[in-house]
Tab-separated table of N, CA and C in Angstrom:
chain	number	residue	atom	x	y	z
A	1	MET	N	-58.251	-95.130	63.466
A	1	MET	CA	-57.340	-96.148	63.217
A	1	MET	C	-56.749	-97.318	64.189
A	2	LYS	N	-57.429	-96.809	64.984
A	2	LYS	CA	-57.473	-98.188	66.078
A	2	LYS	C	-58.642	-99.107	64.922
A	3	SER	N	-59.353	-98.750	64.524
A	3	SER	CA	-60.044	-99.747	63.987
A	3	SER	C	-59.980	-100.955	62.968
A	4	ILE	N	-58.829	-100.322	62.370
A	4	ILE	CA	-58.232	-100.895	61.044
A	4	ILE	C	-57.109	-101.521	62.153
A	5	ILE	N	-56.301	-101.202	62.803
A	5	ILE	CA	-55.634	-102.174	63.589
A	5	ILE	C	-56.584	-103.485	64.087
A	6	LEU	N	-57.456	-102.823	65.002
A	6	LEU	CA	-58.236	-104.328	65.354
A	6	LEU	C	-58.569	-104.868	64.340
A	7	ALA	N	-58.967	-104.452	63.264
A	7	ALA	CA	-60.143	-105.091	62.041
A	7	ALA	C	-58.939	-105.871	61.708
A	8	ALA	N	-57.517	-105.848	61.453
A	8	ALA	CA	-56.579	-106.451	60.663
A	8	ALA	C	-56.317	-107.755	61.750
A	9	SER	N	-56.002	-107.086	62.704
A	9	SER	CA	-55.814	-108.285	64.235
A	9	SER	C	-56.923	-109.411	64.417
A	10	GLU	N	-57.918	-109.076	63.886
A	10	GLU	CA	-59.301	-109.951	64.374
A	10	GLU	C	-59.583	-110.859	62.950
A	11	GLY	N	-59.242	-110.695	61.929
A	11	GLY	CA	-59.180	-111.163	60.790
A	11	GLY	C	-60.290	-110.740	59.817
A	12	GLU	N	-60.819	-109.610	59.940
A	12	GLU	CA	-61.903	-108.969	59.440
A	12	GLU	C	-61.362	-108.646	57.948
A	13	GLU	N	-61.895	-108.129	57.457
A	13	GLU	CA	-61.170	-107.169	56.334
A	13	GLU	C	-61.674	-105.692	56.578
A	14	PRO	N	-60.314	-105.029	55.884
A	14	PRO	CA	-60.466	-104.144	55.948
A	14	PRO	C	-61.641	-103.295	55.481
A	15	ASN	N	-61.633	-101.842	55.585
A	15	ASN	CA	-62.823	-101.309	55.189
A	15	ASN	C	-61.957	-100.377	53.767
A	16	PRO	N	-62.793	-100.571	52.528
A	16	PRO	CA	-62.024	-99.588	51.090
A	16	PRO	C	-62.128	-98.649	51.131
A	17	LEU	N	-63.091	-98.297	51.993
A	17	LEU	CA	-63.545	-96.461	52.366
A	17	LEU	C	-62.476	-95.819	52.563
A	18	ILE	N	-61.745	-96.479	53.450
A	18	ILE	CA	-60.924	-95.940	54.605
A	18	ILE	C	-59.711	-96.147	53.700
A	19	PRO	N	-58.373	-95.428	53.483
A	19	PRO	CA	-57.041	-95.319	52.611
A	19	PRO	C	-56.236	-96.198	54.105
A	20	HIS	N	-54.954	-96.753	53.362
A	20	HIS	CA	-54.204	-97.330	53.949
A	20	HIS	C	-53.224	-96.448	54.303
A	21	ILE	N	-52.497	-96.097	55.557
A	21	ILE	CA	-51.981	-94.785	55.901
A	21	ILE	C	-50.495	-94.834	55.207
A	22	PRO	N	-49.969	-96.495	54.950
A	22	PRO	CA	-48.464	-96.631	54.389
A	22	PRO	C	-49.099	-96.020	53.053
A	23	GLU	N	-49.671	-96.344	52.192
A	23	GLU	CA	-49.763	-95.531	51.021
A	23	GLU	C	-50.395	-94.260	51.005
A	24	LEU	N	-51.004	-93.800	51.694
A	24	LEU	CA	-50.825	-92.284	52.073
A	24	LEU	C	-49.993	-91.589	51.917
A	25	VAL	N	-48.818	-91.593	53.110
A	25	VAL	CA	-47.997	-91.232	53.060
A	25	VAL	C	-46.431	-91.418	52.110
A	26	LEU	N	-46.710	-92.749	51.348
A	26	LEU	CA	-45.514	-92.874	50.201
A	26	LEU	C	-46.381	-92.238	49.240
A	27	GLY	N	-47.948	-91.717	48.574
A	27	GLY	CA	-48.293	-90.749	47.572
A	27	GLY	C	-47.977	-89.311	48.156
A	28	ILE	N	-48.046	-88.847	49.303
A	28	ILE	CA	-47.761	-87.659	49.378
A	28	ILE	C	-46.227	-87.200	49.180
A	29	VAL	N	-45.254	-88.343	49.630
A	29	VAL	CA	-44.215	-88.091	49.494
A	29	VAL	C	-43.256	-88.021	47.798
A	30	VAL	N	-44.666	-89.005	47.072
A	30	VAL	CA	-44.001	-89.193	46.067
A	30	VAL	C	-44.378	-87.799	45.461
A	31	PHE	N	-45.665	-87.258	45.293
A	31	PHE	CA	-46.791	-86.118	44.842
A	31	PHE	C	-44.875	-85.016	44.844
A	32	ALA	N	-45.008	-84.726	46.600
A	32	ALA	CA	-43.951	-84.036	46.782
A	32	ALA	C	-42.670	-83.921	45.971
A	33	LEU	N	-42.242	-85.091	45.649
A	33	LEU	CA	-40.605	-84.841	44.654
A	33	LEU	C	-41.146	-85.023	43.595
A	34	LEU	N	-42.285	-85.344	43.282
A	34	LEU	CA	-42.219	-85.245	41.551
A	34	LEU	C	-43.039	-83.372	41.686
A	35	TYR	N	-43.443	-83.056	42.258
A	35	TYR	CA	-44.050	-81.259	42.398
A	35	TYR	C	-42.345	-81.097	42.323
A	36	LEU	N	-41.325	-81.087	43.000
A	36	LEU	CA	-40.343	-80.206	42.966
A	36	LEU	C	-39.593	-80.626	41.620
A	37	LEU	N	-39.474	-81.713	41.285
A	37	LEU	CA	-38.924	-81.998	40.084
A	37	LEU	C	-39.229	-80.891	39.088
A	38	VAL	N	-40.886	-81.032	39.218
A	38	VAL	CA	-41.261	-80.331	37.637
A	38	VAL	C	-41.450	-78.882	37.954
A	39	LYS	N	-41.527	-78.472	39.462
A	39	LYS	CA	-40.906	-76.973	39.754
A	39	LYS	C	-39.460	-76.299	39.176
A	40	LYS	N	-38.959	-77.326	39.642
A	40	LYS	CA	-37.232	-77.317	39.601
A	40	LYS	C	-36.674	-77.091	37.709
A	41	PHE	N	-37.239	-78.108	37.200
A	41	PHE	CA	-36.778	-78.333	35.924
A	41	PHE	C	-37.881	-78.063	34.654
A	42	VAL	N	-39.341	-78.627	34.926
A	42	VAL	CA	-39.867	-78.944	33.843
A	42	VAL	C	-40.768	-77.302	33.750
A	43	TYR	N	-40.799	-76.434	34.848
A	43	TYR	CA	-41.721	-75.737	34.952
A	43	TYR	C	-40.783	-74.342	34.427
A	44	PRO	N	-39.383	-74.328	34.511
A	44	PRO	CA	-38.065	-72.729	33.761
A	44	PRO	C	-38.851	-73.040	32.201
A	45	ASN	N	-38.300	-74.158	32.275
A	45	ASN	CA	-38.376	-74.613	30.460
A	45	ASN	C	-39.602	-74.188	29.719
A	46	PHE	N	-40.869	-74.670	30.517
A	46	PHE	CA	-42.042	-74.083	30.033
A	46	PHE	C	-41.895	-72.532	29.767
A	47	GLU	N	-41.631	-71.900	31.458
A	47	GLU	CA	-41.593	-70.772	31.200
A	47	GLU	C	-40.979	-69.716	30.042
A	48	ALA	N	-39.798	-70.571	29.804
A	48	ALA	CA	-38.506	-69.975	28.954
A	48	ALA	C	-39.513	-70.008	27.697
A	49	THR	N	-39.874	-71.588	26.758
A	49	THR	CA	-40.724	-71.592	26.053
A	49	THR	C	-41.899	-70.536	25.789
A	50	PHE	N	-42.896	-70.848	26.588
A	50	PHE	CA	-43.886	-69.845	26.335
A	50	PHE	C	-43.093	-68.461	26.326
A	51	ALA	N	-42.322	-67.804	27.042
A	51	ALA	CA	-41.827	-66.461	26.831
A	51	ALA	C	-41.204	-66.157	25.794
A	52	GLU	N	-40.365	-67.270	24.777
A	52	GLU	CA	-39.957	-66.656	23.627
A	52	GLU	C	-41.536	-66.991	22.341
A	53	ARG	N	-42.132	-67.567	22.686
A	53	ARG	CA	-43.169	-68.008	22.121
A	53	ARG	C	-44.038	-66.669	21.789
A	54	THR	N	-44.237	-66.050	23.495
A	54	THR	CA	-44.733	-64.705	23.468
A	54	THR	C	-44.466	-63.009	23.110
A	55	SER	N	-43.188	-63.383	23.053
A	55	SER	CA	-42.082	-62.349	22.462
A	55	SER	C	-42.003	-62.351	20.853
A	56	ALA	N	-41.877	-63.688	20.349
A	56	ALA	CA	-41.802	-64.320	18.575
A	56	ALA	C	-43.436	-63.684	18.009
A	57	ILE	N	-44.459	-64.100	18.894
A	57	ILE	CA	-45.817	-63.626	18.495
A	57	ILE	C	-45.790	-62.085	18.663
A	58	GLU	N	-45.467	-61.512	19.795
A	58	GLU	CA	-45.612	-60.019	20.010
A	58	GLU	C	-44.921	-59.241	19.025
A	59	GLY	N	-43.250	-59.494	18.676
A	59	GLY	CA	-42.942	-59.286	17.811
A	59	GLY	C	-43.302	-59.363	16.400
A	60	GLY	N	-43.845	-60.476	15.708
A	60	GLY	CA	-44.890	-61.000	14.711
A	60	GLY	C	-45.677	-59.922	14.824
A	61	LEU	N	-46.343	-59.397	15.929
A	61	LEU	CA	-47.484	-58.320	15.620
A	61	LEU	C	-47.058	-57.176	15.718
A	62	ALA	N	-46.015	-57.066	16.089
A	62	ALA	CA	-45.234	-55.513	15.947
A	62	ALA	C	-44.915	-55.461	14.370
A	63	ALA	N	-44.086	-56.656	14.098
A	63	ALA	CA	-43.691	-56.751	12.225
A	63	ALA	C	-44.993	-56.411	11.552
A	64	ALA	N	-46.198	-57.002	12.231
A	64	ALA	CA	-47.479	-57.613	10.892
A	64	ALA	C	-47.941	-55.708	10.972
A	65	GLU	N	-48.117	-55.181	12.267
A	65	GLU	CA	-48.554	-53.396	12.531
A	65	GLU	C	-47.671	-52.866	11.357
A	66	THR	N	-46.243	-53.191	11.620
A	66	THR	CA	-45.381	-52.285	10.989
A	66	THR	C	-45.780	-52.280	9.238
A	67	LYS	N	-45.823	-53.864	8.970
A	67	LYS	CA	-46.021	-54.177	7.536
A	67	LYS	C	-47.673	-53.716	7.108
A	68	GLN	N	-48.505	-53.408	8.125
A	68	GLN	CA	-49.522	-52.639	8.086
A	68	GLN	C	-50.048	-51.555	7.565
A	69	ALA	N	-48.927	-50.506	8.107
A	69	ALA	CA	-48.562	-49.454	8.524
A	69	ALA	C	-48.177	-49.086	7.268
A	70	GLU	N	-46.833	-49.899	6.056
A	70	GLU	CA	-46.809	-49.374	5.492
A	70	GLU	C	-46.945	-49.296	4.423
A	71	ALA	N	-47.892	-50.474	4.365
A	71	ALA	CA	-49.169	-51.154	3.248
A	71	ALA	C	-50.221	-50.377	2.956
A	72	ASP	N	-50.680	-49.482	4.194
A	72	ASP	CA	-51.230	-48.447	4.555
A	72	ASP	C	-50.886	-47.218	3.632
A	73	ALA	N	-49.538	-47.045	3.653
A	73	ALA	CA	-49.028	-45.771	3.246
A	73	ALA	C	-48.881	-45.510	1.923
A	74	LYS	N	-48.209	-47.056	1.608
A	74	LYS	CA	-47.844	-47.437	0.152
A	74	LYS	C	-49.802	-47.337	-0.596
A	75	LEU	N	-50.618	-47.723	-0.162
A	75	LEU	CA	-52.013	-47.307	-0.412
A	75	LEU	C	-52.249	-46.137	-0.710
A	76	ALA	N	-52.119	-45.026	0.409
A	76	ALA	CA	-52.109	-43.755	0.169
A	76	ALA	C	-51.842	-43.142	-0.975
A	77	GLU	N	-50.133	-43.830	-0.962
A	77	GLU	CA	-49.746	-43.284	-1.740
A	77	GLU	C	-50.064	-43.182	-3.152
A	78	LEU	N	-50.530	-44.567	-3.803
A	78	LEU	CA	-50.830	-45.263	-4.821
A	78	LEU	C	-51.757	-44.479	-5.036
A	79	GLU	N	-52.896	-44.180	-4.422
A	79	GLU	CA	-54.171	-43.519	-4.418
A	79	GLU	C	-53.991	-42.267	-4.658
A	80	GLN	N	-53.096	-41.548	-4.249
A	80	GLN	CA	-53.035	-40.332	-4.544
A	80	GLN	C	-51.959	-40.313	-6.044
A	81	GLN	N	-51.411	-41.228	-6.578
A	81	GLN	CA	-51.115	-41.164	-7.474
A	81	GLN	C	-51.856	-41.284	-8.432
A	82	LEU	N	-53.001	-41.835	-8.553
A	82	LEU	CA	-54.088	-42.496	-9.230
A	82	LEU	C	-54.855	-41.103	-9.350
A	83	ALA	N	-55.086	-40.624	-8.381
A	83	ALA	CA	-55.629	-39.537	-8.698
A	83	ALA	C	-55.298	-37.942	-9.420
A	84	ASP	N	-53.836	-38.030	-9.212
A	84	ASP	CA	-52.812	-37.188	-10.060
A	84	ASP	C	-53.094	-37.449	-11.108
A	85	ALA	N	-52.836	-39.107	-11.729
A	85	ALA	CA	-52.724	-39.230	-13.266
A	85	ALA	C	-54.467	-38.963	-13.670
A	86	ARG	N	-55.383	-39.260	-12.866
A	86	ARG	CA	-56.483	-38.819	-13.861
A	86	ARG	C	-56.522	-37.599	-13.651
A	87	HIS	N	-56.087	-36.486	-12.961
A	87	HIS	CA	-56.372	-35.346	-12.502
A	87	HIS	C	-55.251	-34.689	-14.377
A	88	GLU	N	-54.342	-35.114	-14.360
A	88	GLU	CA	-53.850	-35.051	-15.244
A	88	GLU	C	-54.081	-35.661	-16.678
A	89	ALA	N	-54.701	-37.068	-16.710
A	89	ALA	CA	-55.405	-36.807	-18.181
A	89	ALA	C	-56.860	-35.985	-18.221
A	90	ALA	N	-57.433	-35.750	-17.171
A	90	ALA	CA	-58.234	-34.886	-17.396
A	90	ALA	C	-57.699	-33.600	-18.142
A	91	ARG	N	-56.790	-32.966	-17.553
A	91	ARG	CA	-56.088	-31.864	-18.054
A	91	ARG	C	-55.802	-31.812	-19.805
A	92	ILE	N	-54.818	-33.238	-19.773
A	92	ILE	CA	-54.426	-33.145	-21.047
A	92	ILE	C	-55.770	-33.646	-22.376
A	93	ARG	N	-56.641	-33.808	-21.717
A	93	ARG	CA	-57.913	-33.889	-22.834
A	93	ARG	C	-58.518	-32.844	-22.528
A	94	GLU	N	-58.703	-31.642	-21.651
A	94	GLU	CA	-59.219	-30.637	-21.911
A	94	GLU	C	-58.056	-29.748	-22.749
A	95	GLU	N	-56.847	-30.102	-22.359
A	95	GLU	CA	-55.889	-28.832	-23.932
A	95	GLU	C	-56.039	-29.647	-25.207
A	96	ALA	N	-56.254	-30.983	-25.345
A	96	ALA	CA	-56.480	-31.098	-26.069
A	96	ALA	C	-57.314	-31.037	-27.113
A	97	ARG	N	-59.034	-30.700	-26.495
A	97	ARG	CA	-60.202	-30.128	-27.061
A	97	ARG	C	-59.739	-28.569	-27.435
A	98	GLU	N	-59.081	-27.970	-26.212
A	98	GLU	CA	-59.051	-26.149	-26.322
A	98	GLU	C	-57.854	-26.318	-27.944
A	99	GLN	N	-56.623	-26.985	-28.121
A	99	GLN	CA	-55.979	-27.337	-29.083
A	99	GLN	C	-56.913	-27.771	-30.342
A	100	GLY	N	-57.485	-28.645	-30.664
A	100	GLY	CA	-58.626	-28.876	-31.326
A	100	GLY	C	-59.571	-27.870	-31.987
A	101	ALA	N	-60.249	-27.170	-31.229
A	101	ALA	CA	-60.705	-26.134	-31.228
A	101	ALA	C	-60.357	-24.691	-31.687
A	102	THR	N	-59.142	-24.824	-31.184
A	102	THR	CA	-58.319	-23.745	-31.816
A	102	THR	C	-57.685	-24.176	-33.459
A	103	ILE	N	-57.480	-25.068	-33.724
A	103	ILE	CA	-57.093	-25.912	-34.927
A	103	ILE	C	-58.145	-25.328	-35.775
A	104	ILE	N	-59.428	-25.821	-35.387
A	104	ILE	CA	-60.814	-25.588	-36.316
A	104	ILE	C	-60.999	-24.544	-36.641
A	105	ALA	N	-60.800	-23.505	-35.849
A	105	ALA	CA	-61.086	-22.587	-35.957
A	105	ALA	C	-59.923	-21.388	-36.815
A	106	GLU	N	-58.873	-21.924	-36.655
A	106	GLU	CA	-57.881	-21.564	-37.714
A	106	GLU	C	-57.758	-21.901	-39.197
A	107	MET	N	-58.338	-23.404	-39.272
A	107	MET	CA	-58.711	-23.797	-40.962
A	107	MET	C	-60.207	-23.023	-40.954
A	108	ARG	N	-61.119	-22.936	-40.168
A	108	ARG	CA	-62.128	-22.057	-40.471
A	108	ARG	C	-61.375	-20.762	-41.209
A	109	GLU	N	-60.936	-19.791	-40.371
A	109	GLU	CA	-60.446	-18.794	-40.902
A	109	GLU	C	-59.122	-18.947	-42.378
A	110	GLN	N	-58.963	-20.139	-42.116
A	110	GLN	CA	-57.804	-20.556	-43.262
A	110	GLN	C	-58.703	-20.177	-45.055
A	111	ALA	N	-59.499	-21.052	-44.282
A	111	ALA	CA	-60.796	-21.149	-45.443
A	111	ALA	C	-61.515	-20.108	-45.881
A	112	GLN	N	-61.861	-19.469	-45.171
A	112	GLN	CA	-62.741	-18.500	-45.341
A	112	GLN	C	-62.029	-17.428	-46.273
A	113	ALA	N	-60.720	-16.969	-45.455
A	113	ALA	CA	-59.526	-16.295	-46.281
A	113	ALA	C	-59.394	-17.013	-47.535
A	114	GLU	N	-59.407	-18.316	-47.786
A	114	GLU	CA	-59.159	-18.858	-49.225
A	114	GLU	C	-60.510	-18.077	-50.278
A	115	SER	N	-61.872	-18.558	-49.736
A	115	SER	CA	-62.972	-18.383	-50.137
A	115	SER	C	-62.919	-17.159	-50.530
A	116	ALA	N	-62.483	-16.120	-49.921
A	116	ALA	CA	-62.659	-14.587	-50.205
A	116	ALA	C	-61.728	-14.450	-51.260
A	117	ARG	N	-60.344	-15.099	-51.121
A	117	ARG	CA	-59.383	-14.814	-52.139
A	117	ARG	C	-59.806	-15.318	-53.533
A	118	ILE	N	-60.534	-16.716	-53.304
A	118	ILE	CA	-60.781	-16.996	-54.525
A	118	ILE	C	-61.870	-16.341	-55.155
A	119	VAL	N	-63.074	-15.657	-54.240
A	119	VAL	CA	-64.180	-14.551	-54.909
A	119	VAL	C	-63.795	-13.716	-55.663
A	120	GLU	N	-62.450	-12.618	-54.741
A	120	GLU	CA	-61.942	-11.795	-55.031
A	120	GLU	C	-60.892	-11.972	-56.223
A	121	ALA	N	-60.298	-13.082	-56.719
A	121	ALA	CA	-59.655	-13.236	-57.959
A	121	ALA	C	-60.771	-13.692	-59.237
A	122	GLY	N	-62.281	-14.508	-58.742
A	122	GLY	CA	-62.951	-14.226	-59.940
A	122	GLY	C	-63.578	-13.589	-59.971
A	123	LYS	N	-63.888	-12.391	-59.611
A	123	LYS	CA	-64.003	-10.901	-59.878
A	123	LYS	C	-63.402	-10.023	-60.485
A	124	ALA	N	-61.972	-10.305	-60.106
A	124	ALA	CA	-61.383	-9.546	-60.776
A	124	ALA	C	-61.085	-9.927	-62.347
A	125	GLN	N	-61.070	-11.659	-62.667
A	125	GLN	CA	-60.583	-12.246	-63.622
A	125	GLN	C	-62.064	-11.601	-64.675
A	126	ILE	N	-63.461	-11.710	-63.603
A	126	ILE	CA	-64.634	-11.515	-64.383
A	126	ILE	C	-64.549	-9.833	-64.756
A	127	GLU	N	-64.240	-8.931	-63.889
A	127	GLU	CA	-63.885	-7.904	-64.729
A	127	GLU	C	-62.749	-7.562	-65.863
A	128	ALA	N	-61.856	-8.299	-65.682
A	128	ALA	CA	-61.138	-8.316	-67.138
A	128	ALA	C	-61.254	-8.658	-68.024
A	129	GLU	N	-62.419	-9.665	-68.462
A	129	GLU	CA	-62.802	-10.189	-69.355
A	129	GLU	C	-63.904	-9.375	-69.874
A	130	ARG	N	-64.659	-8.290	-68.801
A	130	ARG	CA	-65.325	-7.564	-68.748
A	130	ARG	C	-64.695	-6.206	-69.849
A	131	GLN	N	-63.885	-5.883	-69.173
A	131	GLN	CA	-63.518	-5.196	-70.178
A	131	GLN	C	-62.536	-5.558	-71.738
A	132	GLN	N	-62.338	-6.746	-70.920
A	132	GLN	CA	-61.626	-6.841	-72.442
A	132	GLN	C	-62.535	-7.407	-73.682
A	133	ALA	N	-63.789	-7.695	-73.379
A	133	ALA	CA	-65.000	-7.569	-74.327
A	133	ALA	C	-65.598	-6.393	-74.609
A	134	VAL	N	-65.337	-4.959	-73.502
A	134	VAL	CA	-66.321	-4.156	-74.021
A	134	VAL	C	-65.226	-3.278	-74.885
A	135	THR	N	-63.512	-3.574	-74.515
A	135	THR	CA	-62.456	-3.365	-76.202
A	135	THR	C	-62.866	-4.040	-77.024
A	136	SER	N	-63.198	-5.342	-77.078
A	136	SER	CA	-63.267	-5.994	-78.034
A	136	SER	C	-64.347	-5.089	-79.229
A	137	LEU	N	-65.540	-5.211	-78.394
A	137	LEU	CA	-66.724	-4.585	-78.852
A	137	LEU	C	-66.809	-3.115	-79.468
A	138	ARG	N	-66.259	-2.540	-78.479
A	138	ARG	CA	-65.598	-0.921	-78.974
A	138	ARG	C	-64.907	-0.927	-80.449
A	139	ALA	N	-63.570	-1.995	-80.388
A	139	ALA	CA	-63.120	-1.995	-81.658
A	139	ALA	C	-64.011	-2.866	-82.647
A	140	GLU	N	-64.820	-3.589	-82.624
A	140	GLU	CA	-65.597	-3.887	-83.743
A	140	GLU	C	-66.729	-2.770	-84.233
A	141	VAL	N	-67.228	-2.386	-82.983
A	141	VAL	CA	-68.456	-1.193	-83.293
A	141	VAL	C	-67.753	-0.283	-84.302
A	142	GLY	N	-66.291	0.264	-83.542
A	142	GLY	CA	-65.938	1.348	-84.023
A	142	GLY	C	-65.289	1.041	-85.867
A	143	THR	N	-65.106	-0.474	-85.881
A	143	THR	CA	-64.839	-0.714	-86.954
A	143	THR	C	-65.931	-0.823	-87.902
A	144	LEU	N	-67.456	-1.295	-87.633
A	144	LEU	CA	-69.092	-1.296	-88.373
A	144	LEU	C	-69.195	0.033	-88.304
A	145	ALA	N	-69.371	0.595	-87.333
A	145	ALA	CA	-69.680	2.244	-87.752
A	145	ALA	C	-68.812	3.309	-88.250
A	146	THR	N	-67.590	2.876	-88.424
A	146	THR	CA	-66.577	3.688	-89.852
A	146	THR	C	-67.078	3.156	-91.110
A	147	GLY	N	-67.176	1.727	-91.478
A	147	GLY	CA	-67.687	1.380	-92.668
A	147	GLY	C	-69.129	1.748	-92.889
A	148	LEU	N	-69.865	2.212	-91.903
A	148	LEU	CA	-71.464	2.305	-92.163
A	148	LEU	C	-71.652	3.824	-92.667
A	149	ALA	N	-70.646	4.682	-91.745
A	149	ALA	CA	-70.441	5.428	-91.822
A	149	ALA	C	-69.999	6.089	-92.960
A	150	GLY	N	-68.973	6.009	-93.400
A	150	GLY	CA	-68.099	5.762	-94.884
A	150	GLY	C	-69.444	5.616	-96.198
A	151	ARG	N	-70.328	4.625	-96.226
A	151	ARG	CA	-71.212	4.495	-97.025
A	151	ARG	C	-72.135	5.597	-97.049
A	152	ILE	N	-72.906	6.043	-95.436
A	152	ILE	CA	-73.668	7.248	-95.168
A	152	ILE	C	-73.129	8.301	-96.124
A	153	VAL	N	-71.982	8.787	-95.695
A	153	VAL	CA	-71.697	10.116	-96.021
A	153	VAL	C	-70.662	9.880	-97.461
A	154	GLY	N	-70.307	8.685	-97.647
A	154	GLY	CA	-70.184	8.841	-99.282
A	154	GLY	C	-68.828	9.372	-99.240
A	155	GLU	N	-68.245	9.311	-98.407
A	155	GLU	CA	-66.407	9.529	-98.318
A	155	GLU	C	-65.723	8.623	-97.636
A	156	SER	N	-64.452	8.452	-97.721
A	156	SER	CA	-63.660	7.347	-97.207
A	156	SER	C	-63.393	8.102	-95.584
A	157	LEU	N	-63.408	7.093	-94.921
A	157	LEU	CA	-62.923	7.421	-93.148
A	157	LEU	C	-61.470	6.631	-93.444
A	158	GLU	N	-60.516	6.772	-93.945
A	158	GLU	CA	-59.298	5.998	-94.131
A	158	GLU	C	-58.867	6.503	-92.893
A	159	ASP	N	-58.955	8.272	-92.688
A	159	ASP	CA	-57.678	8.400	-91.966
A	159	ASP	C	-58.001	8.354	-90.071
A	160	GLU	N	-56.610	7.754	-89.505
A	160	GLU	CA	-57.164	7.407	-88.024
A	160	GLU	C	-57.347	8.095	-87.351
A	161	ALA	N	-57.481	9.516	-87.563
A	161	ALA	CA	-57.938	10.534	-86.397
A	161	ALA	C	-59.239	10.862	-86.893
A	162	ARG	N	-59.193	10.790	-87.567
A	162	ARG	CA	-61.063	11.206	-88.101
A	162	ARG	C	-61.711	9.700	-87.529
A	163	GLN	N	-61.059	8.644	-87.702
A	163	GLN	CA	-62.185	7.499	-87.458
A	163	GLN	C	-62.024	7.432	-86.038
A	164	SER	N	-61.144	7.380	-85.282
A	164	SER	CA	-61.101	7.801	-83.750
A	164	SER	C	-62.159	8.577	-83.397
A	165	ARG	N	-62.349	9.295	-83.683
A	165	ARG	CA	-63.161	10.754	-83.464
A	165	ARG	C	-64.765	10.255	-83.742
A	166	VAL	N	-65.159	9.518	-84.980
A	166	VAL	CA	-66.493	9.462	-85.101
A	166	VAL	C	-66.756	8.020	-84.233
A	167	VAL	N	-65.648	7.079	-83.999
A	167	VAL	CA	-66.294	6.148	-82.960
A	167	VAL	C	-66.319	6.625	-81.898
A	168	GLU	N	-65.557	7.748	-81.191
A	168	GLU	CA	-65.812	7.903	-79.880
A	168	GLU	C	-67.222	8.536	-79.999
A	169	ARG	N	-67.594	9.759	-80.957
A	169	ARG	CA	-68.603	10.013	-80.532
A	169	ARG	C	-69.437	9.480	-80.653
A	170	PHE	N	-69.733	7.790	-81.739
A	170	PHE	CA	-70.573	7.112	-81.515
A	170	PHE	C	-70.834	6.590	-80.565
A	171	LEU	N	-69.795	5.851	-79.656
A	171	LEU	CA	-70.013	5.183	-78.567
A	171	LEU	C	-70.400	6.395	-77.729
A	172	ALA	N	-70.060	7.599	-77.496
A	172	ALA	CA	-70.658	8.471	-76.439
A	172	ALA	C	-72.135	8.383	-76.438
A	173	ASP	N	-72.740	8.619	-77.982
A	173	ASP	CA	-73.930	8.929	-77.667
A	173	ASP	C	-74.792	7.582	-77.643
A	174	LEU	N	-73.946	6.389	-77.439
A	174	LEU	CA	-74.659	5.028	-77.309
A	174	LEU	C	-74.535	5.117	-75.883
A	175	GLU	N	-73.954	5.439	-74.992
A	175	GLU	CA	-73.360	5.017	-73.385
A	175	GLU	C	-74.506	6.254	-73.190
A	176	SER	N	-74.551	7.328	-73.759
A	176	SER	CA	-76.133	8.545	-72.931
A	176	SER	C	-77.392	7.901	-73.229
A	177	SER	N	-77.350	7.491	-74.293
A	177	SER	CA	-78.740	6.838	-74.424
A	177	SER	C	-79.295	5.420	-73.534
A	178	GLY	N	-78.155	4.748	-73.260
A	178	GLY	CA	-77.702	4.124	-72.401
A	178	GLY	C	-78.030	2.467	-72.709
A	179	GLY	N	-77.489	2.266	-74.128
A	179	GLY	CA	-77.127	0.964	-74.593
A	179	GLY	C	-76.113	0.446	-74.386
A	180	VAL	N	-74.881	0.843	-73.710
A	180	VAL	CA	-73.660	0.315	-73.312
A	180	VAL	C	-73.237	0.395	-72.410
A	181	ASN	N	-73.121	-0.838	-71.137
A	181	ASN	CA	-72.416	0.128	-69.923
A	181	ASN	C	-70.683	0.489	-69.966
């Protein structure tokens, strides 16, 4: 320091690497005042703003976690409902298959019963027509036999009782010989 004062008094130029003491003191005082002002007025505002942002972010994260948990629960519920719906659809399809098989079996039974009824009706009709044909043939054969017997015997067989006996005897002889069933 003495060298600065001596250099200034002797007319020499001061060394630029050595700071001036009044500037150094003034810089320290201004820095201390600025530090105190920032610490007293600016720093608390920054801290309050940081605390608000931190709480807002934490609240947002908590809300996001809550929403995520709700979304996960809703997703699980929807997946369960979808699984239930698929199960229900499979059950309904299976019931429809069973009902279809039952309906087909019932229709087959009805068709077989109808077929058997038609066959039986046909057989009955054929038997009735056969009986009618046999009766018709008997009457015709009886008339022919009576006429023929009357010519052969030479007497009239106009009597109903006699005619019936002759026809019955003739048909019995025919059946026993295997001519008419």
